[in-house]
Every structure is written in C-alpha cells, then in structure tokens.
CSV table of C-alpha atoms in Angstrom, one decimal:
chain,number,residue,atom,x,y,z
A,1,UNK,CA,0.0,0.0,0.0
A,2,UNK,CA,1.1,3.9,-0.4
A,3,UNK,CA,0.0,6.0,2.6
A,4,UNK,CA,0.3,9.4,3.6
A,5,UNK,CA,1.1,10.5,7.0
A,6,UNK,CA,-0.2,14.0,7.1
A,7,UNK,CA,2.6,16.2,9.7
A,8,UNK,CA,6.6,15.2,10.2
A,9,UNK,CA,6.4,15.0,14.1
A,10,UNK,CA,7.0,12.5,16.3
A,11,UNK,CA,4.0,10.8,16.1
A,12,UNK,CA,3.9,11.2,12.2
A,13,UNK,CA,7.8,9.8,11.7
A,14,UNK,CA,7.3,7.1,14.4
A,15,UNK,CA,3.7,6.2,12.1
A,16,UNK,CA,5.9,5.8,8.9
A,17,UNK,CA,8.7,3.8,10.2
A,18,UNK,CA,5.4,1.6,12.0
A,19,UNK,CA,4.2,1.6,8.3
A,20,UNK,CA,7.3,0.9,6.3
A,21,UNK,CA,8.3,-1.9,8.7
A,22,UNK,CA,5.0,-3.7,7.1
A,23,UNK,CA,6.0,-3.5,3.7
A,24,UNK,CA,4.0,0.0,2.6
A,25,UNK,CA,5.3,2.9,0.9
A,26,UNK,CA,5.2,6.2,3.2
A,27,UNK,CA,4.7,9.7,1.9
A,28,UNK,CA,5.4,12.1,5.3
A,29,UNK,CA,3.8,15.8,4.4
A,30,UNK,CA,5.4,18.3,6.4
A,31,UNK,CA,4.2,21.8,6.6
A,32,UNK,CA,7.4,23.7,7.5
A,33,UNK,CA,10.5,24.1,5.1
A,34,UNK,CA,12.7,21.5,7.1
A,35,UNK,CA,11.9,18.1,9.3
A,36,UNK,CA,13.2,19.1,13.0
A,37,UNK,CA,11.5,19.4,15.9
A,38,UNK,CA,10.8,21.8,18.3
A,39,UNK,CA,10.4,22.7,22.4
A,40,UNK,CA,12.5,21.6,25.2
A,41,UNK,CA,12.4,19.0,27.1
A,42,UNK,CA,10.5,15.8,27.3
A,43,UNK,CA,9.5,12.5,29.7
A,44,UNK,CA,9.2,9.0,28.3
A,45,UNK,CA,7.9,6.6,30.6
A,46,UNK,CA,8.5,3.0,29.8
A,47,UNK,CA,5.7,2.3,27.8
A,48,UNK,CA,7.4,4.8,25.5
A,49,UNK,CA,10.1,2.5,25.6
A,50,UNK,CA,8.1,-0.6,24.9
A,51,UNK,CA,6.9,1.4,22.1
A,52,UNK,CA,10.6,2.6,20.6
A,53,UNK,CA,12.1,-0.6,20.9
A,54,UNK,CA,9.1,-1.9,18.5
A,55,UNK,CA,10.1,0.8,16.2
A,56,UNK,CA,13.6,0.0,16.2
A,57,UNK,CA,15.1,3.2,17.9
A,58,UNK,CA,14.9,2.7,21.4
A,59,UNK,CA,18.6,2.3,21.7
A,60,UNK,CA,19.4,5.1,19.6
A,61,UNK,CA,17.2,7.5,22.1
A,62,UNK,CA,18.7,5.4,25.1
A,63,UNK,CA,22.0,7.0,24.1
A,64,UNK,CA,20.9,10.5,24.1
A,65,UNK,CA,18.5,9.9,27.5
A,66,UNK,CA,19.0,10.7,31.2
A,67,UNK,CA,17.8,8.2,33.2
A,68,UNK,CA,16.6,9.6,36.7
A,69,UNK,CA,16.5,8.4,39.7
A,70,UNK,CA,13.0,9.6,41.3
A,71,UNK,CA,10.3,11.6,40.8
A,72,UNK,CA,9.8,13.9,43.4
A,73,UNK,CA,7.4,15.9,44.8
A,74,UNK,CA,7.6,19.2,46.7
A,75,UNK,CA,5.5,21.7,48.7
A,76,UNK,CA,6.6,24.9,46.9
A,77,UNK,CA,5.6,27.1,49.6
A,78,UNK,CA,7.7,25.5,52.6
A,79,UNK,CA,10.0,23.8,50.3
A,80,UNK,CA,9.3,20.5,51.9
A,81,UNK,CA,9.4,17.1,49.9
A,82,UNK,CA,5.9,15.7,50.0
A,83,UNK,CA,6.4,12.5,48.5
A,84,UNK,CA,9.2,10.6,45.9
A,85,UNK,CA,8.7,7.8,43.1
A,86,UNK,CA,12.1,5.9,43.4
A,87,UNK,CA,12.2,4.9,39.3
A,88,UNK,CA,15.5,2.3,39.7
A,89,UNK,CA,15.4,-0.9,40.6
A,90,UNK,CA,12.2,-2.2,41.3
A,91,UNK,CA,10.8,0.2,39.3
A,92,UNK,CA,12.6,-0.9,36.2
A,93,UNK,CA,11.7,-4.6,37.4
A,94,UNK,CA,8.1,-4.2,37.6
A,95,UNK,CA,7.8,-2.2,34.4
A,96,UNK,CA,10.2,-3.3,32.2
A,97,UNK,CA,11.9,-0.5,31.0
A,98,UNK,CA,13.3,2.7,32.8
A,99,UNK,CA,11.7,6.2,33.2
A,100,UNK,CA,13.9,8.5,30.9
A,101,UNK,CA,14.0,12.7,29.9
A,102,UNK,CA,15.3,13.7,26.8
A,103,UNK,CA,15.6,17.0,24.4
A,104,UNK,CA,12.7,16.6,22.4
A,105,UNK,CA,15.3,16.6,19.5
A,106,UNK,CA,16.9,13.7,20.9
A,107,UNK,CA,14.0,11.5,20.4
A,108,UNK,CA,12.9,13.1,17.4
A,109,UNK,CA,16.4,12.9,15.8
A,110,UNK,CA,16.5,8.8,15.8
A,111,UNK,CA,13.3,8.6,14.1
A,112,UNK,CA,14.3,11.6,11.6
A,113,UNK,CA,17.3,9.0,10.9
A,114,UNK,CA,15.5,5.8,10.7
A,115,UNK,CA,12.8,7.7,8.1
A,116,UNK,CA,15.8,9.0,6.0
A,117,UNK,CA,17.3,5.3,5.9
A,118,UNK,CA,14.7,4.0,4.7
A,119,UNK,CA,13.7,3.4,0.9
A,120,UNK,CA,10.4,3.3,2.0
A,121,UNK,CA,9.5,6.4,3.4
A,122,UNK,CA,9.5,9.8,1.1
A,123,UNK,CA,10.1,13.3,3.4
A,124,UNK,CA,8.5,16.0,1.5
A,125,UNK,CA,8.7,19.6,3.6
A,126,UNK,CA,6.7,22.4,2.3
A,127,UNK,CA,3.4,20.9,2.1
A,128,UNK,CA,0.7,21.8,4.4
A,129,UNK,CA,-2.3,19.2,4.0
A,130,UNK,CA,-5.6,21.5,4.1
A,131,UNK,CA,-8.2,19.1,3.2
A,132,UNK,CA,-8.4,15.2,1.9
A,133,UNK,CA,-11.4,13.9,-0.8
A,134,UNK,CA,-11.7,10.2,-1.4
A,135,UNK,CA,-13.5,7.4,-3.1
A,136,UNK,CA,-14.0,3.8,-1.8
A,137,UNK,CA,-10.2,3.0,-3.3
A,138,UNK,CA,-8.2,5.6,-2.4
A,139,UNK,CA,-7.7,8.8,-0.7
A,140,UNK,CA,-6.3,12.1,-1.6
A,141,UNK,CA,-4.8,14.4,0.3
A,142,UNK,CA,-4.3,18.7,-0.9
A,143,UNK,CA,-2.2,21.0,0.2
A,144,UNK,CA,-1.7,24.8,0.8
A,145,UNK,CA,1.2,24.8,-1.9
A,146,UNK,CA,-1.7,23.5,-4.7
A,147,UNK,CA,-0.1,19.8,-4.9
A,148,UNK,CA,-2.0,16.7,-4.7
A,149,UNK,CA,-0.5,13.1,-3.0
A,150,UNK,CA,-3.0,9.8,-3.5
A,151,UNK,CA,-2.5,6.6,-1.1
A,152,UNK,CA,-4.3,4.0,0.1
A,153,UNK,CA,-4.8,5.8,3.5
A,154,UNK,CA,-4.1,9.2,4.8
A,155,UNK,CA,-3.4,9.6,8.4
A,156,UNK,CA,-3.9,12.9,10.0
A,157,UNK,CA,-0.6,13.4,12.4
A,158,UNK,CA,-0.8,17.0,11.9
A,159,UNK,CA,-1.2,18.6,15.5
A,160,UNK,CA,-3.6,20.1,18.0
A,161,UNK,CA,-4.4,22.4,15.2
A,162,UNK,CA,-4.8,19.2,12.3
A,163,UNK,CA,-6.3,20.1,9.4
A,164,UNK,CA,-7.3,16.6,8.8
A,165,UNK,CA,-9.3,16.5,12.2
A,166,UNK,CA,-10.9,19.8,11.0
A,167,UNK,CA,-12.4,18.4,8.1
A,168,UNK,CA,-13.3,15.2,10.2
A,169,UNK,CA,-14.1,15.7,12.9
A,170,UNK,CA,-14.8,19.4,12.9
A,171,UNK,CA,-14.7,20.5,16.5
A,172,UNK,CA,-13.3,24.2,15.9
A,173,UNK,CA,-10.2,25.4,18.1
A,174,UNK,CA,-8.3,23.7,20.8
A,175,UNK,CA,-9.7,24.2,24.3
A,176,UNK,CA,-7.7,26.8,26.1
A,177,UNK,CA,-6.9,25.6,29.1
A,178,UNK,CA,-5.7,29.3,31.1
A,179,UNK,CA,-2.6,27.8,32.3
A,180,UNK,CA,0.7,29.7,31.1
A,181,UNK,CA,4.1,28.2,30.8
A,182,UNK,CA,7.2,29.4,30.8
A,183,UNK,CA,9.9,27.5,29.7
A,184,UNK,CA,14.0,27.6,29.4
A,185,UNK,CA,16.7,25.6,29.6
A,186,UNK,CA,20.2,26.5,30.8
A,187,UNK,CA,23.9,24.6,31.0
A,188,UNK,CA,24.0,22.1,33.9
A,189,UNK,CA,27.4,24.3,34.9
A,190,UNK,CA,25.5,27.3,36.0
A,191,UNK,CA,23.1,25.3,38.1
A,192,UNK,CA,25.1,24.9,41.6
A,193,UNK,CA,25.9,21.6,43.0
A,194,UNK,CA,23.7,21.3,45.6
A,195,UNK,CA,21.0,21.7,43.0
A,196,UNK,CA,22.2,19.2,40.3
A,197,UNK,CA,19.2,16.2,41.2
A,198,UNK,CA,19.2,13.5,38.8
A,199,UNK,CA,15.4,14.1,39.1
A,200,UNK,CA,12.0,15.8,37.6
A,201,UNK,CA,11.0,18.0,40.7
A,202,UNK,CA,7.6,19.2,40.5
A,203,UNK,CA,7.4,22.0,42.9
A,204,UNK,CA,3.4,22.7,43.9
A,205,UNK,CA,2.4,25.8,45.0
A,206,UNK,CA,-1.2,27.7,45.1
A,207,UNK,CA,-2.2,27.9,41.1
A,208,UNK,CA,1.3,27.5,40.1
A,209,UNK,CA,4.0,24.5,39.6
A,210,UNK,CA,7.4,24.4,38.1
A,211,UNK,CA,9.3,21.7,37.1
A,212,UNK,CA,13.2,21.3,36.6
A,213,UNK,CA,15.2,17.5,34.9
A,214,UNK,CA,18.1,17.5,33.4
A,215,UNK,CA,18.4,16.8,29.4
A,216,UNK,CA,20.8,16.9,27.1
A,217,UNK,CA,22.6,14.1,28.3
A,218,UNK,CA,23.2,15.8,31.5
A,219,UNK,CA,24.3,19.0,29.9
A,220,UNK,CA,21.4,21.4,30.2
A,221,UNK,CA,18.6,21.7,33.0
A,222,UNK,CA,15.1,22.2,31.7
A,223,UNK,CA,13.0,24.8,33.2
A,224,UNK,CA,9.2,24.9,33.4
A,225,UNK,CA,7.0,27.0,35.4
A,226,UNK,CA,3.1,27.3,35.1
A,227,UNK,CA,1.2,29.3,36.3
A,228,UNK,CA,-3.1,28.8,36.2
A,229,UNK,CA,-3.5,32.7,35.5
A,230,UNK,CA,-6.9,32.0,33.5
A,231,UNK,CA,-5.2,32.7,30.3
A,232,UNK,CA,-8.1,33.4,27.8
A,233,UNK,CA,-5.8,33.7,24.4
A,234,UNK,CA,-3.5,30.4,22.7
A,235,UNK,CA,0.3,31.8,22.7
A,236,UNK,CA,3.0,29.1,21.7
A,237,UNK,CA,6.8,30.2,22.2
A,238,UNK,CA,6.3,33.9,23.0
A,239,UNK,CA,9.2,35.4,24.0
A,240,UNK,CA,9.0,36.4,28.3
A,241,UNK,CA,11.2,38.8,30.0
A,242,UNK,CA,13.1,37.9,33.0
A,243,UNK,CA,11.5,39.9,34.7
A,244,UNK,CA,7.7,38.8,34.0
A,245,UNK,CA,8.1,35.5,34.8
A,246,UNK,CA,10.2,36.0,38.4
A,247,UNK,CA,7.1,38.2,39.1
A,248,UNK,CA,4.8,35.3,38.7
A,249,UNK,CA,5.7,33.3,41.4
A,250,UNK,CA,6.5,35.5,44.1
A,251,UNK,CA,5.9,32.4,46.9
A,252,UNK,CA,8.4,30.5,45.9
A,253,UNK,CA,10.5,28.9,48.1
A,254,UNK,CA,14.3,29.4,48.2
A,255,UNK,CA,15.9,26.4,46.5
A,256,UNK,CA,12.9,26.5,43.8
A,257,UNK,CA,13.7,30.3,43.8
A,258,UNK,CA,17.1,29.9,43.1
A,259,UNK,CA,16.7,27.7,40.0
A,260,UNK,CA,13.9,29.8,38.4
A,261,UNK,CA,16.4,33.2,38.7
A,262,UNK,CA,19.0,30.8,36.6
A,263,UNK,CA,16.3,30.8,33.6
A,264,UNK,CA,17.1,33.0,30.6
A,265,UNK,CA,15.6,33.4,27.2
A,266,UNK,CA,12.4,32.5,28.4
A,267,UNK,CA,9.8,31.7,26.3
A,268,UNK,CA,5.7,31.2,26.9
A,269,UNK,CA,2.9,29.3,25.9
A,270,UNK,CA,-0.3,29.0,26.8
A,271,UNK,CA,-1.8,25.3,26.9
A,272,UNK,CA,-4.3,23.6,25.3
A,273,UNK,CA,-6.1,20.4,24.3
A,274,UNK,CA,-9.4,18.9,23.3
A,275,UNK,CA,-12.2,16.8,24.8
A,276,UNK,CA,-12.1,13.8,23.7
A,277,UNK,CA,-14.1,11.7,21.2
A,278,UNK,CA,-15.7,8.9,20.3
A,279,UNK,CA,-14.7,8.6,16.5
A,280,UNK,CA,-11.4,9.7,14.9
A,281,UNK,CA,-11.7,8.0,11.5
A,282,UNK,CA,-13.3,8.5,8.3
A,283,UNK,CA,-13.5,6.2,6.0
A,284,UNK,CA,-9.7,5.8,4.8
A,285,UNK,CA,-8.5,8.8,7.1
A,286,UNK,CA,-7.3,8.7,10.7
A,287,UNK,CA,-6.4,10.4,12.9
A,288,UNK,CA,-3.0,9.9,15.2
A,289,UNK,CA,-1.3,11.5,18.2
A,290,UNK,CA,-2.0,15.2,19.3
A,291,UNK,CA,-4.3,15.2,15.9
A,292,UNK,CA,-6.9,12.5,17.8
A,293,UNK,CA,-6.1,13.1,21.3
A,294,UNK,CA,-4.5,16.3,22.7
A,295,UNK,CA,-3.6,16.7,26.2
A,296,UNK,CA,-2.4,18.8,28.9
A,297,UNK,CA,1.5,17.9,29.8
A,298,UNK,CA,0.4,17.2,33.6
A,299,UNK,CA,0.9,13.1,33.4
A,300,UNK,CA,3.4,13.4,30.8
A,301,UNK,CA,2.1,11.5,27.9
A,302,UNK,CA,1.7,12.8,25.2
A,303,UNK,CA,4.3,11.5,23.2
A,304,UNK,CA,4.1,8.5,25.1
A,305,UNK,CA,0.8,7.9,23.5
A,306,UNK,CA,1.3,9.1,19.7
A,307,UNK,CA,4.3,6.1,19.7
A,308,UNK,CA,1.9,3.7,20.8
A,309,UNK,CA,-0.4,5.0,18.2
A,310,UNK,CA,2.1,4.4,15.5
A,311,UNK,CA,2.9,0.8,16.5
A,312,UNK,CA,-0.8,-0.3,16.9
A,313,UNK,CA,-1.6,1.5,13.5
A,314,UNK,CA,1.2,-0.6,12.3
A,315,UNK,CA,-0.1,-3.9,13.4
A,316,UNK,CA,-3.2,-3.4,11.9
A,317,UNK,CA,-2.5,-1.6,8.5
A,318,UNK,CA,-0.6,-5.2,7.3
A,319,UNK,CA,-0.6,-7.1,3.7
A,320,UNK,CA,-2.4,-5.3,1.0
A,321,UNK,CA,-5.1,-2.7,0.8
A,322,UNK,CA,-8.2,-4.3,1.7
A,323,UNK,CA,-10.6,-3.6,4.1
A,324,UNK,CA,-8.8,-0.3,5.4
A,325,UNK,CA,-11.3,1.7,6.7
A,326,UNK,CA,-12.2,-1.8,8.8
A,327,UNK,CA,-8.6,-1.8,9.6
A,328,UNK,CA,-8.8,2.3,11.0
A,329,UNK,CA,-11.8,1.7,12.8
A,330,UNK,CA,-10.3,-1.1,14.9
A,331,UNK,CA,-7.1,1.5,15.7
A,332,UNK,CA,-10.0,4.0,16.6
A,333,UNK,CA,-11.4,1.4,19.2
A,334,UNK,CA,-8.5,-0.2,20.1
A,335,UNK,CA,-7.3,3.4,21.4
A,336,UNK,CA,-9.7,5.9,22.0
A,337,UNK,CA,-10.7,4.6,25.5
A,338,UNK,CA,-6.9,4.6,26.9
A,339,UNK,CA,-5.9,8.0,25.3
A,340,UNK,CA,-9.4,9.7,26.4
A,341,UNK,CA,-8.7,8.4,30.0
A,342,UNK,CA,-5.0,10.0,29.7
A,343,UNK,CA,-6.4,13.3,28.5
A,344,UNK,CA,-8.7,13.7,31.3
A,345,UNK,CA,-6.4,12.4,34.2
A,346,UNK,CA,-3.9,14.6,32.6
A,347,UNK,CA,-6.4,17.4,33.6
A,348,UNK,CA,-7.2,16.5,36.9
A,349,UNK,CA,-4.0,16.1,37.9
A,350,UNK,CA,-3.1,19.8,37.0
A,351,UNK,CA,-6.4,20.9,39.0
A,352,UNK,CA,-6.2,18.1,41.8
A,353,UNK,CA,-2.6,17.6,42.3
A,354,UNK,CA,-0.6,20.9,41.1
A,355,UNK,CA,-2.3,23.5,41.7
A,356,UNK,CA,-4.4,23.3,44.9
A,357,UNK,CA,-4.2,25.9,47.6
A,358,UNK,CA,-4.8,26.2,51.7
A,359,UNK,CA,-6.7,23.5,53.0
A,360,UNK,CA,-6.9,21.7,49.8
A,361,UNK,CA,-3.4,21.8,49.2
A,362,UNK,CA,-3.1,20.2,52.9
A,363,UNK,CA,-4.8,17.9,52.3
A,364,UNK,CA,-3.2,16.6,49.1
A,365,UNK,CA,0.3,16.8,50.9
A,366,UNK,CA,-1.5,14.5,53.3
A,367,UNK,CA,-2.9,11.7,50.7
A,368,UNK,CA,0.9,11.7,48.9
A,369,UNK,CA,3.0,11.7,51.9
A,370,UNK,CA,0.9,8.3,53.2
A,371,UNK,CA,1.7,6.6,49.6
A,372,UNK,CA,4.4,4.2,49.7
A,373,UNK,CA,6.7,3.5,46.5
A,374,UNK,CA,4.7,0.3,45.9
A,375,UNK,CA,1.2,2.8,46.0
A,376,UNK,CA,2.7,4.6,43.4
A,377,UNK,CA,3.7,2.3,41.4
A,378,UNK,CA,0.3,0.9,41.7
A,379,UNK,CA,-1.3,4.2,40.6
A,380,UNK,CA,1.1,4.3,37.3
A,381,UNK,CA,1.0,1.0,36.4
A,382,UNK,CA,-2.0,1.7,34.0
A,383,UNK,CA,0.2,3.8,32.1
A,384,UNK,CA,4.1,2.9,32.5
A,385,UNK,CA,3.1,-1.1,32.6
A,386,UNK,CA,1.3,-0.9,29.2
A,387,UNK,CA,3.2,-3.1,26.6
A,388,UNK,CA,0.1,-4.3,24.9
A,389,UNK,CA,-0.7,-0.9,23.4
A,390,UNK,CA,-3.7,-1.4,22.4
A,391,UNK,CA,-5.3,-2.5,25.5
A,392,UNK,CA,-2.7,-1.0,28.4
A,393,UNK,CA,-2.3,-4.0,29.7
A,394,UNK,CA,1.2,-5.8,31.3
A,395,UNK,CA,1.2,-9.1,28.7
C-alpha cells in the first residue's frame, strides 16, 4: 500500500517507520521548510520504551537519555518534599523498561534518521495538508502549496491544530486551558551543585507548579514553570522577560527560587487540548497522536501515546489494501478509551494535584505523603506497565 502521513512530528515519523516496517510505501507531508523538531524538554515513561524498541530506535534514544532516579514531589511554599517515586530498581523490574528525559530533538532525531534510511519512506517539507477527498479505493490528500498526493490511507498526524481532524471531525479550536508556561533551559554548569538532582521536581504551590530535569545528556537543566492565571488567548513560544516571569511566582521557596532566577531566554505558551471523542476516522483517514487526542503535559504523555499510536496503527494496516477503513476503525477502538482516560487524568491532575491551595493543598500533601513507592507504582501501572498498546495491559 502507499500512505500518507499528514505532519513530520514525532508521532507522524514514528507512524511511517510503523508503516514501512509492514512493507508500505510512506509519503510524510510536512508543513514547515525543514523536518526538526521543536520545544524543550521531554518525559518518556517505559511504555514509551516498549513502544521505541518496536520501532527500532529505542537504543538510539537510550543513548541520548538521562535516566533519573526519582520523581519527586515538593510543597513549593515550605520547600518540603511531599512525597518521591524511586524509578531504579524495582521500578525498572516491575515495568520493564526505565523512566527517561530527553531534548525533544533527541527523540525526534533517531526517528528523523530511521525515516531517512529507509527506501520506503519519502520526506516532503513544504506541504501543508488543508483538506483530503476520497472514493472507496483511495484517498487524496491537498495541500496549501496547490499539490496533490493519493494513497491508500491518509493519516492525519498533523497537530492540535490538524487540518485533517478539521475536516473530520470538525470541532473548531483547541480548548484553552488558562494555564501559562514558561519554559527555558540552561547549561548544567550554572546550576550549583547542591541543586544538580538526577530528578524531575515538580514544585506545587497555590495555582502555580514548576518543574526542573536535566536533558541533554546531563548538559542542560530544563526549566518549566506554570502558572493557572486563567489565560483566555492560545500563545505558543512567545518570548517572556526575565522579569515577567520571576514576578509570577512570588511564593516560591528558596531552592525553587534559586533555579527559576538561573532561567534566561524564556519563552511562553499557553496550553491547550481537546475533549475527547468517540470517532477519529473517516472512511480511509485517521487520525494519530495530538491530531486524535491532545492533552495537557500534567501526566506526561503525550508523546508517550502518539508512539503507541504508530505501533498499533502498524499492526493493523498489514498485507495489501483491503478492508482499510475496517482496519482504521479497529485502531480508533483499540485506542480511544486509553488515550481519552489520559487526556482527562492529565487534567485533573493539573487541578487536583498541582495546583491546589490552603486546605486543599493540605490535604493533598497529606494523601501523597501516606503513599508508599509500591502505592505509586500501583497508581502508574496503567500507564508505564502498558506493553500491549492497544489494551494498556502488562502481557
């Protein structure tokens, strides 16, 4: 079979080397000039893992990744720890693979490579899909630049903003969320060495959160600092001043304090995602990753999920082109209830978890502090256990 992969992102290189792997031809439109990736820094549980190694790149993002020792939690406003995730041993035991943060380069990077050594997959930058038409044997897929690509199936992996879903599912503009970010990342040798934790450290405080990992191999230190400030307007990579953003948090305590005043060149978004839906496909389109399920960063997933998209879309799209829109309605029901649950956890935890306040925010420090590591593990296991992708079950 030919099929298009509408969008060169993670999910939509990770889909065409899922796709190639089975024999098809892959045609990757990409709306910018060049295939790269952009942002900061990134979490990949195991079942990320489970999904690379299926792909064939899980050593080649292992070699870029840090591999932390805990997830920790703090009380931003006393700058006491709460409660820790110990991700090492029995961790990697239970789930198989470890808990990893990366550049988002460094995991796009191996699957840029993996798609340019392939025969099978054809990288064309440039061309913006704005709308598909197809008849029962084939689909066809038009772009902003006037050109036309046909396939067997075309699968939207084009974004919160997809053009694909648009047409398909037609739901208008993301939901914004009103929760601001700030992010910047900065050489490991400024940070001082009392600070360098081979952790993420999510610091909670009243309507606010920052988060700090190391990436880069242990180079940089990845800055992220939220604040729910009922944002009404979408902004993504806005340049912030220095300034702005130490204003913003004002309760910090001192070793979060000290961190955030080592951030420079900060830049700002304001998050969003979508509610999520029953039906993602359309005959012989589908729709992948942010494109089918968008979600808030809170239980860092996102990627997680648009790699196990791609290897579940590759098990299913096998042999020759028959019966594809059955094929796309199985990945649609195979997935929808796992990624919908993740996009609405991912939610509460930024209103439940992150950014309580007084008595609520007691109480929460109570309810972690009593977990034990084997709780937490318990709590995670639907997500960081899943190998079977389809289901989220340990097999």
């Amino acid at each position: 079979m030919r099929i298009l992969v509408a969008g060169g992102g993670i999910g939509g290189l990770a889909t065409a080397i899922s796709l190639a792997a089975q024999g098809h031809r892959v045609t990757v439109l990409e709306r910018r000039d060049d295939f790269a990736e952009l942002g900061a820094g990134i979490q990949l549980g195991p079942n990320a893992f489970h999904a690379l190694d299926r792909l064939g790149a899980g050593q080649a993002v292992r070699d870029r990744a840090v591999f932390i020792d805990e997830l920790r939690f703090m009380d931003a406003t006393t700058g006491r720890q709460v409660v820790r995730m110990p991700l090492t041993g029995p961790y990697r035991e239970r789930f198989g693979n470890p808990y990893a943060v990366v550049h988002r380069g460094d995991l796009y990077q191996p699957l840029l490579d993996a798609c340019r050594a392939s025969d099978a997959v054809e990288l064309v930058p440039g061309q913006s899909v704005v709308r598909y038409e197809q008849t029962a044997d084939e689909v066809t897929a038009h772009t902003a630049a006037g050109d036309s690509f046909t396939g067997d199936a075309l699968i939207g992996a084009d974004g919160i903003r997809s053009s694909v879903r648009g047409q398909l599912v037609g739901d208008g503009e993301p939901r914004v969320s009103g929760h601001t970010i700030y992010r910047s990342v900065i050489p490991m040798e400024r940070v001082p060495e009392e600070l360098r934790w081979n952790s993420v450290t999510l610091w909670a405080g009243p309507k606010w959160h920052f988060v700090h990992y190391p990436i880069g191999g242990g180079r940089f230190l990845n800055l992220a600092a939220t604040r729910d400030d009922a944002a009404p307007d979408a902004l993504v990579g806005v340049p912030a001043e220095r300034d702005h953003v130490l204003a913003e948090f004002p309760e910090m305590s001192d070793a979060a304090r000290r961190l955030l005043e080592l951030g420079e060149e900060w830049r700002t978004w304001v998050l969003c995602d979508r509610d999520p839906v029953e039906n993602w496909t359309d005959g012989r389109v589908a729709l992948l990753g942010d494109a089918a399920h968008p979600m808030l960063q809170y239980a860092a997933q996102g990627a997680c999920m648009a790699l196990e998209d791609a290897v579940v879309i590759g098990d299913l799209l096998v042999g020759d082109g028959q019966d594809v829109p059955a094929r796309l309605e199985k990945f649609n029901a195979q997935r929808r209830d796992r990624t919908g649950r993740t996009q609405l956890v991912a939610r509460e935890m930024g209103s439940q978890l992150y950014h309580p306040a007084g008595e609520r925010a007691a109480a929460r420090n109570a309810m972690l502090s009593a977990l034990s590591a084997e709780d937490l593990y318990d709590k995670v296991s639907w997500l960081h256990g899943a190998r079977d992708s389809a289901e989220g079950e340990v097999r």
